[in-house]
Amino acid sequence: LLALWVTLLTVFLSSKLSDPKTVQGISGLLILPLVAFSLVVLFKRLYLGIEVMIIATPILLAVNWLTLRAAVATFQRETILTRWKW
């Protein structure tokens, strides 16, 4: 769900910014906390029990839903293709 959220944020950013390289750079920065969080869990510095998952899942689903709605509302393919500078 976190990876989906970062992807939706990237779609939202691509509709707001005029340069694909800028979107790519910002997307890379958005992924860094996700990678850091995954490494912390992988190296067992943080234990996520079932209780945390039960609480976090509906919250992340709601955040993803709201981000999806915002991304769909602002995404206009034709405008992006004509506005972006290659």
PDB file of N, CA, C and O in Angstrom:
ATOM      1  N   LEU A   1       0.815  -1.195   0.000  1.00  0.00           N
ATOM      2  CA  LEU A   1       0.000   0.000   0.000  1.00  0.00           C
ATOM      3  C   LEU A   1       0.859   1.260   0.000  1.00  0.00           C
ATOM      4  O   LEU A   1       0.476   2.268  -0.580  1.00  0.00           O
ATOM      5  N   LEU A   2       2.015   1.180   0.644  1.00  0.00           N
ATOM      6  CA  LEU A   2       2.919   2.338   0.617  1.00  0.00           C
ATOM      7  C   LEU A   2       3.490   2.567  -0.780  1.00  0.00           C
ATOM      8  O   LEU A   2       3.602   3.707  -1.229  1.00  0.00           O
ATOM      9  N   ALA A   3       3.831   1.494  -1.460  1.00  0.00           N
ATOM     10  CA  ALA A   3       4.351   1.625  -2.825  1.00  0.00           C
ATOM     11  C   ALA A   3       3.279   2.175  -3.773  1.00  0.00           C
ATOM     12  O   ALA A   3       3.572   3.003  -4.639  1.00  0.00           O
ATOM     13  N   LEU A   4       2.050   1.747  -3.589  1.00  0.00           N
ATOM     14  CA  LEU A   4       0.952   2.278  -4.395  1.00  0.00           C
ATOM     15  C   LEU A   4       0.777   3.762  -4.133  1.00  0.00           C
ATOM     16  O   LEU A   4       0.547   4.545  -5.056  1.00  0.00           O
ATOM     17  N   TRP A   5       0.895   4.169  -2.876  1.00  0.00           N
ATOM     18  CA  TRP A   5       0.749   5.572  -2.540  1.00  0.00           C
ATOM     19  C   TRP A   5       1.830   6.428  -3.210  1.00  0.00           C
ATOM     20  O   TRP A   5       1.546   7.489  -3.761  1.00  0.00           O
ATOM     21  N   VAL A   6       3.080   5.941  -3.211  1.00  0.00           N
ATOM     22  CA  VAL A   6       4.165   6.672  -3.873  1.00  0.00           C
ATOM     23  C   VAL A   6       3.900   6.764  -5.371  1.00  0.00           C
ATOM     24  O   VAL A   6       4.126   7.805  -6.000  1.00  0.00           O
ATOM     25  N   THR A   7       3.394   5.698  -5.969  1.00  0.00           N
ATOM     26  CA  THR A   7       3.067   5.717  -7.395  1.00  0.00           C
ATOM     27  C   THR A   7       1.963   6.721  -7.692  1.00  0.00           C
ATOM     28  O   THR A   7       2.036   7.479  -8.667  1.00  0.00           O
ATOM     29  N   LEU A   8       0.943   6.758  -6.868  1.00  0.00           N
ATOM     30  CA  LEU A   8      -0.141   7.723  -7.059  1.00  0.00           C
ATOM     31  C   LEU A   8       0.354   9.153  -6.874  1.00  0.00           C
ATOM     32  O   LEU A   8      -0.073  10.060  -7.606  1.00  0.00           O
ATOM     33  N   LEU A   9       1.243   9.366  -5.933  1.00  0.00           N
ATOM     34  CA  LEU A   9       1.825  10.696  -5.771  1.00  0.00           C
ATOM     35  C   LEU A   9       2.630  11.104  -6.992  1.00  0.00           C
ATOM     36  O   LEU A   9       2.617  12.270  -7.400  1.00  0.00           O
ATOM     37  N   THR A  10       3.317  10.154  -7.610  1.00  0.00           N
ATOM     38  CA  THR A  10       4.072  10.442  -8.824  1.00  0.00           C
ATOM     39  C   THR A  10       3.138  10.839  -9.961  1.00  0.00           C
ATOM     40  O   THR A  10       3.427  11.773 -10.708  1.00  0.00           O
ATOM     41  N   VAL A  11       2.025  10.144 -10.100  1.00  0.00           N
ATOM     42  CA  VAL A  11       1.037  10.508 -11.125  1.00  0.00           C
ATOM     43  C   VAL A  11       0.494  11.910 -10.861  1.00  0.00           C
ATOM     44  O   VAL A  11       0.364  12.726 -11.772  1.00  0.00           O
ATOM     45  N   PHE A  12       0.207  12.199  -9.607  1.00  0.00           N
ATOM     46  CA  PHE A  12      -0.291  13.525  -9.249  1.00  0.00           C
ATOM     47  C   PHE A  12       0.750  14.598  -9.573  1.00  0.00           C
ATOM     48  O   PHE A  12       0.422  15.647 -10.131  1.00  0.00           O
ATOM     49  N   LEU A  13       2.013  14.334  -9.244  1.00  0.00           N
ATOM     50  CA  LEU A  13       3.068  15.294  -9.532  1.00  0.00           C
ATOM     51  C   LEU A  13       3.267  15.502 -11.022  1.00  0.00           C
ATOM     52  O   LEU A  13       3.542  16.612 -11.471  1.00  0.00           O
ATOM     53  N   SER A  14       3.140  14.442 -11.804  1.00  0.00           N
ATOM     54  CA  SER A  14       3.338  14.572 -13.250  1.00  0.00           C
ATOM     55  C   SER A  14       2.287  15.468 -13.880  1.00  0.00           C
ATOM     56  O   SER A  14       2.538  16.083 -14.916  1.00  0.00           O
ATOM     57  N   SER A  15       1.129  15.571 -13.260  1.00  0.00           N
ATOM     58  CA  SER A  15       0.105  16.459 -13.799  1.00  0.00           C
ATOM     59  C   SER A  15       0.314  17.901 -13.357  1.00  0.00           C
ATOM     60  O   SER A  15      -0.239  18.816 -13.959  1.00  0.00           O
ATOM     61  N   LYS A  16       1.100  18.119 -12.329  1.00  0.00           N
ATOM     62  CA  LYS A  16       1.334  19.469 -11.820  1.00  0.00           C
ATOM     63  C   LYS A  16       2.621  20.105 -12.337  1.00  0.00           C
ATOM     64  O   LYS A  16       2.692  21.319 -12.478  1.00  0.00           O
ATOM     65  N   LEU A  17       3.642  19.303 -12.590  1.00  0.00           N
ATOM     66  CA  LEU A  17       4.935  19.841 -12.985  1.00  0.00           C
ATOM     67  C   LEU A  17       5.101  19.793 -14.499  1.00  0.00           C
ATOM     68  O   LEU A  17       4.471  19.002 -15.187  1.00  0.00           O
ATOM     69  N   SER A  18       5.986  20.636 -15.023  1.00  0.00           N
ATOM     70  CA  SER A  18       6.120  20.745 -16.477  1.00  0.00           C
ATOM     71  C   SER A  18       7.366  20.064 -17.022  1.00  0.00           C
ATOM     72  O   SER A  18       7.599  20.104 -18.223  1.00  0.00           O
ATOM     73  N   ASP A  19       8.157  19.429 -16.188  1.00  0.00           N
ATOM     74  CA  ASP A  19       9.394  18.807 -16.648  1.00  0.00           C
ATOM     75  C   ASP A  19       9.462  17.363 -16.150  1.00  0.00           C
ATOM     76  O   ASP A  19       9.397  17.117 -14.940  1.00  0.00           O
ATOM     77  N   PRO A  20       9.585  16.387 -17.069  1.00  0.00           N
ATOM     78  CA  PRO A  20       9.621  14.986 -16.630  1.00  0.00           C
ATOM     79  C   PRO A  20      10.829  14.652 -15.763  1.00  0.00           C
ATOM     80  O   PRO A  20      10.759  13.785 -14.896  1.00  0.00           O
ATOM     81  N   LYS A  21      11.943  15.343 -15.958  1.00  0.00           N
ATOM     82  CA  LYS A  21      13.123  15.077 -15.129  1.00  0.00           C
ATOM     83  C   LYS A  21      12.881  15.522 -13.686  1.00  0.00           C
ATOM     84  O   LYS A  21      13.350  14.885 -12.747  1.00  0.00           O
ATOM     85  N   THR A  22      12.154  16.595 -13.515  1.00  0.00           N
ATOM     86  CA  THR A  22      11.814  17.049 -12.173  1.00  0.00           C
ATOM     87  C   THR A  22      10.914  16.044 -11.478  1.00  0.00           C
ATOM     88  O   THR A  22      11.100  15.726 -10.297  1.00  0.00           O
ATOM     89  N   VAL A  23       9.926  15.541 -12.200  1.00  0.00           N
ATOM     90  CA  VAL A  23       9.026  14.530 -11.632  1.00  0.00           C
ATOM     91  C   VAL A  23       9.810  13.280 -11.250  1.00  0.00           C
ATOM     92  O   VAL A  23       9.592  12.703 -10.186  1.00  0.00           O
ATOM     93  N   GLN A  24      10.742  12.885 -12.095  1.00  0.00           N
ATOM     94  CA  GLN A  24      11.554  11.703 -11.810  1.00  0.00           C
ATOM     95  C   GLN A  24      12.410  11.914 -10.561  1.00  0.00           C
ATOM     96  O   GLN A  24      12.521  11.028  -9.714  1.00  0.00           O
ATOM     97  N   GLY A  25      12.989  13.085 -10.416  1.00  0.00           N
ATOM     98  CA  GLY A  25      13.806  13.382  -9.244  1.00  0.00           C
ATOM     99  C   GLY A  25      12.995  13.398  -7.958  1.00  0.00           C
ATOM    100  O   GLY A  25      13.400  12.836  -6.943  1.00  0.00           O
ATOM    101  N   ILE A  26      11.842  14.047  -8.005  1.00  0.00           N
ATOM    102  CA  ILE A  26      10.991  14.103  -6.822  1.00  0.00           C
ATOM    103  C   ILE A  26      10.465  12.708  -6.475  1.00  0.00           C
ATOM    104  O   ILE A  26      10.357  12.344  -5.298  1.00  0.00           O
ATOM    105  N   SER A  27      10.151  11.917  -7.492  1.00  0.00           N
ATOM    106  CA  SER A  27       9.686  10.550  -7.245  1.00  0.00           C
ATOM    107  C   SER A  27      10.764   9.727  -6.546  1.00  0.00           C
ATOM    108  O   SER A  27      10.466   8.921  -5.665  1.00  0.00           O
ATOM    109  N   GLY A  28      12.001   9.937  -6.944  1.00  0.00           N
ATOM    110  CA  GLY A  28      13.102   9.252  -6.269  1.00  0.00           C
ATOM    111  C   GLY A  28      13.194   9.638  -4.806  1.00  0.00           C
ATOM    112  O   GLY A  28      13.450   8.799  -3.942  1.00  0.00           O
ATOM    113  N   LEU A  29      12.950  10.912  -4.514  1.00  0.00           N
ATOM    114  CA  LEU A  29      12.958  11.354  -3.121  1.00  0.00           C
ATOM    115  C   LEU A  29      11.777  10.791  -2.342  1.00  0.00           C
ATOM    116  O   LEU A  29      11.886  10.539  -1.145  1.00  0.00           O
ATOM    117  N   LEU A  30      10.647  10.595  -3.009  1.00  0.00           N
ATOM    118  CA  LEU A  30       9.489  10.014  -2.342  1.00  0.00           C
ATOM    119  C   LEU A  30       9.700   8.545  -1.990  1.00  0.00           C
ATOM    120  O   LEU A  30       9.145   8.050  -1.009  1.00  0.00           O
ATOM    121  N   ILE A  31      10.506   7.862  -2.778  1.00  0.00           N
ATOM    122  CA  ILE A  31      10.745   6.439  -2.559  1.00  0.00           C
ATOM    123  C   ILE A  31      11.743   6.196  -1.428  1.00  0.00           C
ATOM    124  O   ILE A  31      11.687   5.167  -0.753  1.00  0.00           O
ATOM    125  N   LEU A  32      12.621   7.155  -1.170  1.00  0.00           N
ATOM    126  CA  LEU A  32      13.649   6.954  -0.139  1.00  0.00           C
ATOM    127  C   LEU A  32      13.088   6.614   1.245  1.00  0.00           C
ATOM    128  O   LEU A  32      13.596   5.684   1.889  1.00  0.00           O
ATOM    129  N   PRO A  33      12.069   7.309   1.751  1.00  0.00           N
ATOM    130  CA  PRO A  33      11.533   6.893   3.058  1.00  0.00           C
ATOM    131  C   PRO A  33      10.947   5.486   3.048  1.00  0.00           C
ATOM    132  O   PRO A  33      11.058   4.752   4.032  1.00  0.00           O
ATOM    133  N   LEU A  34      10.344   5.087   1.933  1.00  0.00           N
ATOM    134  CA  LEU A  34       9.796   3.736   1.821  1.00  0.00           C
ATOM    135  C   LEU A  34      10.914   2.695   1.884  1.00  0.00           C
ATOM    136  O   LEU A  34      10.791   1.683   2.572  1.00  0.00           O
ATOM    137  N   VAL A  35      12.014   2.953   1.193  1.00  0.00           N
ATOM    138  CA  VAL A  35      13.157   2.037   1.223  1.00  0.00           C
ATOM    139  C   VAL A  35      13.772   2.001   2.627  1.00  0.00           C
ATOM    140  O   VAL A  35      14.092   0.928   3.142  1.00  0.00           O
ATOM    141  N   ALA A  36      13.912   3.161   3.248  1.00  0.00           N
ATOM    142  CA  ALA A  36      14.476   3.210   4.598  1.00  0.00           C
ATOM    143  C   ALA A  36      13.589   2.455   5.589  1.00  0.00           C
ATOM    144  O   ALA A  36      14.091   1.688   6.423  1.00  0.00           O
ATOM    145  N   PHE A  37      12.286   2.632   5.487  1.00  0.00           N
ATOM    146  CA  PHE A  37      11.357   1.924   6.361  1.00  0.00           C
ATOM    147  C   PHE A  37      11.459   0.418   6.146  1.00  0.00           C
ATOM    148  O   PHE A  37      11.480  -0.359   7.102  1.00  0.00           O
ATOM    149  N   SER A  38      11.558  -0.005   4.890  1.00  0.00           N
ATOM    150  CA  SER A  38      11.691  -1.434   4.589  1.00  0.00           C
ATOM    151  C   SER A  38      12.975  -2.010   5.159  1.00  0.00           C
ATOM    152  O   SER A  38      12.992  -3.136   5.672  1.00  0.00           O
ATOM    153  N   LEU A  39      14.060  -1.256   5.082  1.00  0.00           N
ATOM    154  CA  LEU A  39      15.330  -1.734   5.629  1.00  0.00           C
ATOM    155  C   LEU A  39      15.291  -1.834   7.156  1.00  0.00           C
ATOM    156  O   LEU A  39      15.838  -2.773   7.727  1.00  0.00           O
ATOM    157  N   VAL A  40      14.636  -0.892   7.790  1.00  0.00           N
ATOM    158  CA  VAL A  40      14.516  -0.944   9.251  1.00  0.00           C
ATOM    159  C   VAL A  40      13.751  -2.196   9.669  1.00  0.00           C
ATOM    160  O   VAL A  40      14.139  -2.891  10.608  1.00  0.00           O
ATOM    161  N   VAL A  41      12.691  -2.502   8.969  1.00  0.00           N
ATOM    162  CA  VAL A  41      11.918  -3.710   9.281  1.00  0.00           C
ATOM    163  C   VAL A  41      12.721  -4.957   8.930  1.00  0.00           C
ATOM    164  O   VAL A  41      12.735  -5.934   9.688  1.00  0.00           O
ATOM    165  N   LEU A  42      13.427  -4.928   7.803  1.00  0.00           N
ATOM    166  CA  LEU A  42      14.213  -6.082   7.374  1.00  0.00           C
ATOM    167  C   LEU A  42      15.315  -6.427   8.378  1.00  0.00           C
ATOM    168  O   LEU A  42      15.551  -7.604   8.674  1.00  0.00           O
ATOM    169  N   PHE A  43      15.989  -5.415   8.905  1.00  0.00           N
ATOM    170  CA  PHE A  43      17.064  -5.657   9.861  1.00  0.00           C
ATOM    171  C   PHE A  43      16.568  -5.770  11.298  1.00  0.00           C
ATOM    172  O   PHE A  43      17.350  -5.715  12.238  1.00  0.00           O
ATOM    173  N   LYS A  44      15.252  -5.925  11.448  1.00  0.00           N
ATOM    174  CA  LYS A  44      14.600  -6.207  12.728  1.00  0.00           C
ATOM    175  C   LYS A  44      14.871  -5.135  13.787  1.00  0.00           C
ATOM    176  O   LYS A  44      15.010  -5.431  14.962  1.00  0.00           O
ATOM    177  N   ARG A  45      14.933  -3.888  13.350  1.00  0.00           N
ATOM    178  CA  ARG A  45      15.028  -2.773  14.291  1.00  0.00           C
ATOM    179  C   ARG A  45      13.635  -2.302  14.704  1.00  0.00           C
ATOM    180  O   ARG A  45      13.482  -1.572  15.661  1.00  0.00           O
ATOM    181  N   LEU A  46      12.645  -2.726  13.922  1.00  0.00           N
ATOM    182  CA  LEU A  46      11.260  -2.384  14.199  1.00  0.00           C
ATOM    183  C   LEU A  46      10.418  -3.610  13.898  1.00  0.00           C
ATOM    184  O   LEU A  46      10.539  -4.210  12.822  1.00  0.00           O
ATOM    185  N   TYR A  47       9.600  -3.988  14.851  1.00  0.00           N
ATOM    186  CA  TYR A  47       8.739  -5.144  14.654  1.00  0.00           C
ATOM    187  C   TYR A  47       7.314  -4.662  14.416  1.00  0.00           C
ATOM    188  O   TYR A  47       6.762  -3.922  15.230  1.00  0.00           O
ATOM    189  N   LEU A  48       6.752  -5.077  13.312  1.00  0.00           N
ATOM    190  CA  LEU A  48       5.379  -4.720  12.988  1.00  0.00           C
ATOM    191  C   LEU A  48       4.506  -5.942  13.210  1.00  0.00           C
ATOM    192  O   LEU A  48       4.513  -6.882  12.421  1.00  0.00           O
ATOM    193  N   GLY A  49       3.775  -5.934  14.280  1.00  0.00           N
ATOM    194  CA  GLY A  49       2.893  -7.044  14.598  1.00  0.00           C
ATOM    195  C   GLY A  49       1.576  -6.941  13.851  1.00  0.00           C
ATOM    196  O   GLY A  49       1.314  -5.994  13.104  1.00  0.00           O
ATOM    197  N   ILE A  50       0.750  -7.918  14.058  1.00  0.00           N
ATOM    198  CA  ILE A  50      -0.541  -7.961  13.382  1.00  0.00           C
ATOM    199  C   ILE A  50      -1.424  -6.799  13.819  1.00  0.00           C
ATOM    200  O   ILE A  50      -2.220  -6.288  13.031  1.00  0.00           O
ATOM    201  N   GLU A  51      -1.246  -6.340  15.048  1.00  0.00           N
ATOM    202  CA  GLU A  51      -2.049  -5.210  15.528  1.00  0.00           C
ATOM    203  C   GLU A  51      -1.763  -3.950  14.714  1.00  0.00           C
ATOM    204  O   GLU A  51      -2.674  -3.200  14.360  1.00  0.00           O
ATOM    205  N   VAL A  52      -0.485  -3.726  14.456  1.00  0.00           N
ATOM    206  CA  VAL A  52      -0.098  -2.550  13.668  1.00  0.00           C
ATOM    207  C   VAL A  52      -0.649  -2.656  12.251  1.00  0.00           C
ATOM    208  O   VAL A  52      -1.142  -1.676  11.682  1.00  0.00           O
ATOM    209  N   MET A  53      -0.596  -3.842  11.683  1.00  0.00           N
ATOM    210  CA  MET A  53      -1.107  -4.041  10.325  1.00  0.00           C
ATOM    211  C   MET A  53      -2.618  -3.827  10.258  1.00  0.00           C
ATOM    212  O   MET A  53      -3.129  -3.253   9.306  1.00  0.00           O
ATOM    213  N   ILE A  54      -3.323  -4.283  11.281  1.00  0.00           N
ATOM    214  CA  ILE A  54      -4.783  -4.120  11.304  1.00  0.00           C
ATOM    215  C   ILE A  54      -5.152  -2.638  11.397  1.00  0.00           C
ATOM    216  O   ILE A  54      -6.122  -2.188  10.788  1.00  0.00           O
ATOM    217  N   ILE A  55      -4.375  -1.874  12.135  1.00  0.00           N
ATOM    218  CA  ILE A  55      -4.647  -0.441  12.267  1.00  0.00           C
ATOM    219  C   ILE A  55      -4.192   0.324  11.017  1.00  0.00           C
ATOM    220  O   ILE A  55      -4.887   1.221  10.529  1.00  0.00           O
ATOM    221  N   ALA A  56      -3.032  -0.032  10.482  1.00  0.00           N
ATOM    222  CA  ALA A  56      -2.450   0.727   9.372  1.00  0.00           C
ATOM    223  C   ALA A  56      -3.144   0.470   8.040  1.00  0.00           C
ATOM    224  O   ALA A  56      -3.205   1.371   7.197  1.00  0.00           O
ATOM    225  N   THR A  57      -3.665  -0.713   7.825  1.00  0.00           N
ATOM    226  CA  THR A  57      -4.260  -1.043   6.534  1.00  0.00           C
ATOM    227  C   THR A  57      -5.441  -0.152   6.172  1.00  0.00           C
ATOM    228  O   THR A  57      -5.451   0.419   5.067  1.00  0.00           O
ATOM    229  N   PRO A  58      -6.448   0.030   7.015  1.00  0.00           N
ATOM    230  CA  PRO A  58      -7.545   0.924   6.615  1.00  0.00           C
ATOM    231  C   PRO A  58      -7.100   2.379   6.447  1.00  0.00           C
ATOM    232  O   PRO A  58      -7.612   3.085   5.575  1.00  0.00           O
ATOM    233  N   ILE A  59      -6.122   2.795   7.248  1.00  0.00           N
ATOM    234  CA  ILE A  59      -5.617   4.163   7.110  1.00  0.00           C
ATOM    235  C   ILE A  59      -4.934   4.338   5.764  1.00  0.00           C
ATOM    236  O   ILE A  59      -5.183   5.316   5.038  1.00  0.00           O
ATOM    237  N   LEU A  60      -4.087   3.385   5.391  1.00  0.00           N
ATOM    238  CA  LEU A  60      -3.398   3.465   4.101  1.00  0.00           C
ATOM    239  C   LEU A  60      -4.370   3.327   2.927  1.00  0.00           C
ATOM    240  O   LEU A  60      -4.184   3.966   1.890  1.00  0.00           O
ATOM    241  N   LEU A  61      -5.381   2.506   3.081  1.00  0.00           N
ATOM    242  CA  LEU A  61      -6.390   2.396   2.027  1.00  0.00           C
ATOM    243  C   LEU A  61      -7.110   3.727   1.830  1.00  0.00           C
ATOM    244  O   LEU A  61      -7.346   4.149   0.687  1.00  0.00           O
ATOM    245  N   ALA A  62      -7.437   4.406   2.912  1.00  0.00           N
ATOM    246  CA  ALA A  62      -8.105   5.704   2.811  1.00  0.00           C
ATOM    247  C   ALA A  62      -7.184   6.748   2.181  1.00  0.00           C
ATOM    248  O   ALA A  62      -7.611   7.526   1.317  1.00  0.00           O
ATOM    249  N   VAL A  63      -5.929   6.759   2.588  1.00  0.00           N
ATOM    250  CA  VAL A  63      -4.964   7.702   2.010  1.00  0.00           C
ATOM    251  C   VAL A  63      -4.782   7.431   0.519  1.00  0.00           C
ATOM    252  O   VAL A  63      -4.733   8.356  -0.296  1.00  0.00           O
ATOM    253  N   ASN A  64      -4.684   6.148   0.142  1.00  0.00           N
ATOM    254  CA  ASN A  64      -4.556   5.798  -1.272  1.00  0.00           C
ATOM    255  C   ASN A  64      -5.787   6.219  -2.058  1.00  0.00           C
ATOM    256  O   ASN A  64      -5.678   6.718  -3.190  1.00  0.00           O
ATOM    257  N   TRP A  65      -6.956   6.009  -1.493  1.00  0.00           N
ATOM    258  CA  TRP A  65      -8.196   6.390  -2.178  1.00  0.00           C
ATOM    259  C   TRP A  65      -8.250   7.895  -2.413  1.00  0.00           C
ATOM    260  O   TRP A  65      -8.584   8.359  -3.506  1.00  0.00           O
ATOM    261  N   LEU A  66      -7.904   8.671  -1.392  1.00  0.00           N
ATOM    262  CA  LEU A  66      -7.924  10.127  -1.539  1.00  0.00           C
ATOM    263  C   LEU A  66      -6.876  10.610  -2.540  1.00  0.00           C
ATOM    264  O   LEU A  66      -7.143  11.515  -3.337  1.00  0.00           O
ATOM    265  N   THR A  67      -5.703  10.001  -2.517  1.00  0.00           N
ATOM    266  CA  THR A  67      -4.660  10.370  -3.471  1.00  0.00           C
ATOM    267  C   THR A  67      -5.063   9.987  -4.893  1.00  0.00           C
ATOM    268  O   THR A  67      -4.817  10.746  -5.833  1.00  0.00           O
ATOM    269  N   LEU A  68      -5.701   8.834  -5.053  1.00  0.00           N
ATOM    270  CA  LEU A  68      -6.182   8.422  -6.369  1.00  0.00           C
ATOM    271  C   LEU A  68      -7.215   9.406  -6.896  1.00  0.00           C
ATOM    272  O   LEU A  68      -7.177   9.795  -8.060  1.00  0.00           O
ATOM    273  N   ARG A  69      -8.137   9.808  -6.054  1.00  0.00           N
ATOM    274  CA  ARG A  69      -9.162  10.775  -6.474  1.00  0.00           C
ATOM    275  C   ARG A  69      -8.530  12.094  -6.903  1.00  0.00           C
ATOM    276  O   ARG A  69      -8.921  12.694  -7.897  1.00  0.00           O
ATOM    277  N   ALA A  70      -7.524  12.554  -6.155  1.00  0.00           N
ATOM    278  CA  ALA A  70      -6.841  13.799  -6.498  1.00  0.00           C
ATOM    279  C   ALA A  70      -6.065  13.652  -7.806  1.00  0.00           C
ATOM    280  O   ALA A  70      -6.067  14.559  -8.650  1.00  0.00           O
ATOM    281  N   ALA A  71      -5.415  12.509  -7.981  1.00  0.00           N
ATOM    282  CA  ALA A  71      -4.635  12.285  -9.200  1.00  0.00           C
ATOM    283  C   ALA A  71      -5.534  12.204 -10.424  1.00  0.00           C
ATOM    284  O   ALA A  71      -5.220  12.772 -11.478  1.00  0.00           O
ATOM    285  N   VAL A  72      -6.650  11.521 -10.318  1.00  0.00           N
ATOM    286  CA  VAL A  72      -7.584  11.412 -11.445  1.00  0.00           C
ATOM    287  C   VAL A  72      -8.183  12.775 -11.776  1.00  0.00           C
ATOM    288  O   VAL A  72      -8.358  13.127 -12.948  1.00  0.00           O
ATOM    289  N   ALA A  73      -8.474  13.563 -10.758  1.00  0.00           N
ATOM    290  CA  ALA A  73      -9.084  14.873 -10.983  1.00  0.00           C
ATOM    291  C   ALA A  73      -8.120  15.838 -11.674  1.00  0.00           C
ATOM    292  O   ALA A  73      -8.557  16.698 -12.447  1.00  0.00           O
ATOM    293  N   THR A  74      -6.835  15.717 -11.431  1.00  0.00           N
ATOM    294  CA  THR A  74      -5.878  16.667 -11.996  1.00  0.00           C
ATOM    295  C   THR A  74      -5.160  16.151 -13.238  1.00  0.00           C
ATOM    296  O   THR A  74      -4.553  16.942 -13.952  1.00  0.00           O
ATOM    297  N   PHE A  75      -5.221  14.858 -13.498  1.00  0.00           N
ATOM    298  CA  PHE A  75      -4.482  14.294 -14.623  1.00  0.00           C
ATOM    299  C   PHE A  75      -5.185  14.594 -15.940  1.00  0.00           C
ATOM    300  O   PHE A  75      -6.336  14.223 -16.143  1.00  0.00           O
ATOM    301  N   GLN A  76      -4.469  15.281 -16.829  1.00  0.00           N
ATOM    302  CA  GLN A  76      -4.970  15.580 -18.176  1.00  0.00           C
ATOM    303  C   GLN A  76      -3.836  15.284 -19.152  1.00  0.00           C
ATOM    304  O   GLN A  76      -2.896  16.068 -19.286  1.00  0.00           O
ATOM    305  N   ARG A  77      -3.956  14.165 -19.827  1.00  0.00           N
ATOM    306  CA  ARG A  77      -2.878  13.681 -20.678  1.00  0.00           C
ATOM    307  C   ARG A  77      -2.486  14.673 -21.759  1.00  0.00           C
ATOM    308  O   ARG A  77      -1.306  14.922 -21.996  1.00  0.00           O
ATOM    309  N   GLU A  78      -3.446  15.250 -22.437  1.00  0.00           N
ATOM    310  CA  GLU A  78      -3.138  16.160 -23.532  1.00  0.00           C
ATOM    311  C   GLU A  78      -2.387  17.395 -23.037  1.00  0.00           C
ATOM    312  O   GLU A  78      -1.446  17.858 -23.665  1.00  0.00           O
ATOM    313  N   THR A  79      -2.793  17.915 -21.912  1.00  0.00           N
ATOM    314  CA  THR A  79      -2.124  19.087 -21.345  1.00  0.00           C
ATOM    315  C   THR A  79      -0.707  18.746 -20.938  1.00  0.00           C
ATOM    316  O   THR A  79       0.223  19.535 -21.170  1.00  0.00           O
ATOM    317  N   ILE A  80      -0.522  17.590 -20.369  1.00  0.00           N
ATOM    318  CA  ILE A  80       0.822  17.175 -19.950  1.00  0.00           C
ATOM    319  C   ILE A  80       1.741  17.023 -21.158  1.00  0.00           C
ATOM    320  O   ILE A  80       2.877  17.484 -21.156  1.00  0.00           O
ATOM    321  N   LEU A  81       1.248  16.399 -22.215  1.00  0.00           N
ATOM    322  CA  LEU A  81       2.080  16.172 -23.393  1.00  0.00           C
ATOM    323  C   LEU A  81       2.455  17.468 -24.087  1.00  0.00           C
ATOM    324  O   LEU A  81       3.549  17.583 -24.649  1.00  0.00           O
ATOM    325  N   THR A  82       1.574  18.439 -24.075  1.00  0.00           N
ATOM    326  CA  THR A  82       1.900  19.711 -24.737  1.00  0.00           C
ATOM    327  C   THR A  82       2.704  20.634 -23.840  1.00  0.00           C
ATOM    328  O   THR A  82       3.434  21.490 -24.336  1.00  0.00           O
ATOM    329  N   ARG A  83       2.608  20.489 -22.529  1.00  0.00           N
ATOM    330  CA  ARG A  83       3.292  21.382 -21.596  1.00  0.00           C
ATOM    331  C   ARG A  83       4.694  20.924 -21.253  1.00  0.00           C
ATOM    332  O   ARG A  83       5.579  21.739 -20.998  1.00  0.00           O
ATOM    333  N   TRP A  84       4.939  19.612 -21.235  1.00  0.00           N
ATOM    334  CA  TRP A  84       6.253  19.113 -20.832  1.00  0.00           C
ATOM    335  C   TRP A  84       7.312  19.548 -21.824  1.00  0.00           C
ATOM    336  O   TRP A  84       7.107  19.564 -23.031  1.00  0.00           O
ATOM    337  N   LYS A  85       8.471  19.864 -21.295  1.00  0.00           N
ATOM    338  CA  LYS A  85       9.624  20.255 -22.118  1.00  0.00           C
ATOM    339  C   LYS A  85      10.570  19.072 -22.212  1.00  0.00           C
ATOM    340  O   LYS A  85      11.094  18.615 -21.207  1.00  0.00           O
ATOM    341  N   TRP A  86      10.792  18.573 -23.379  1.00  0.00           N
ATOM    342  CA  TRP A  86      11.671  17.420 -23.559  1.00  0.00           C
ATOM    343  C   TRP A  86      13.041  17.885 -23.811  1.00  0.00           C
ATOM    344  O   TRP A  86      13.863  18.257 -24.074  1.00  0.00           O
TER     345      TRP A  86
END
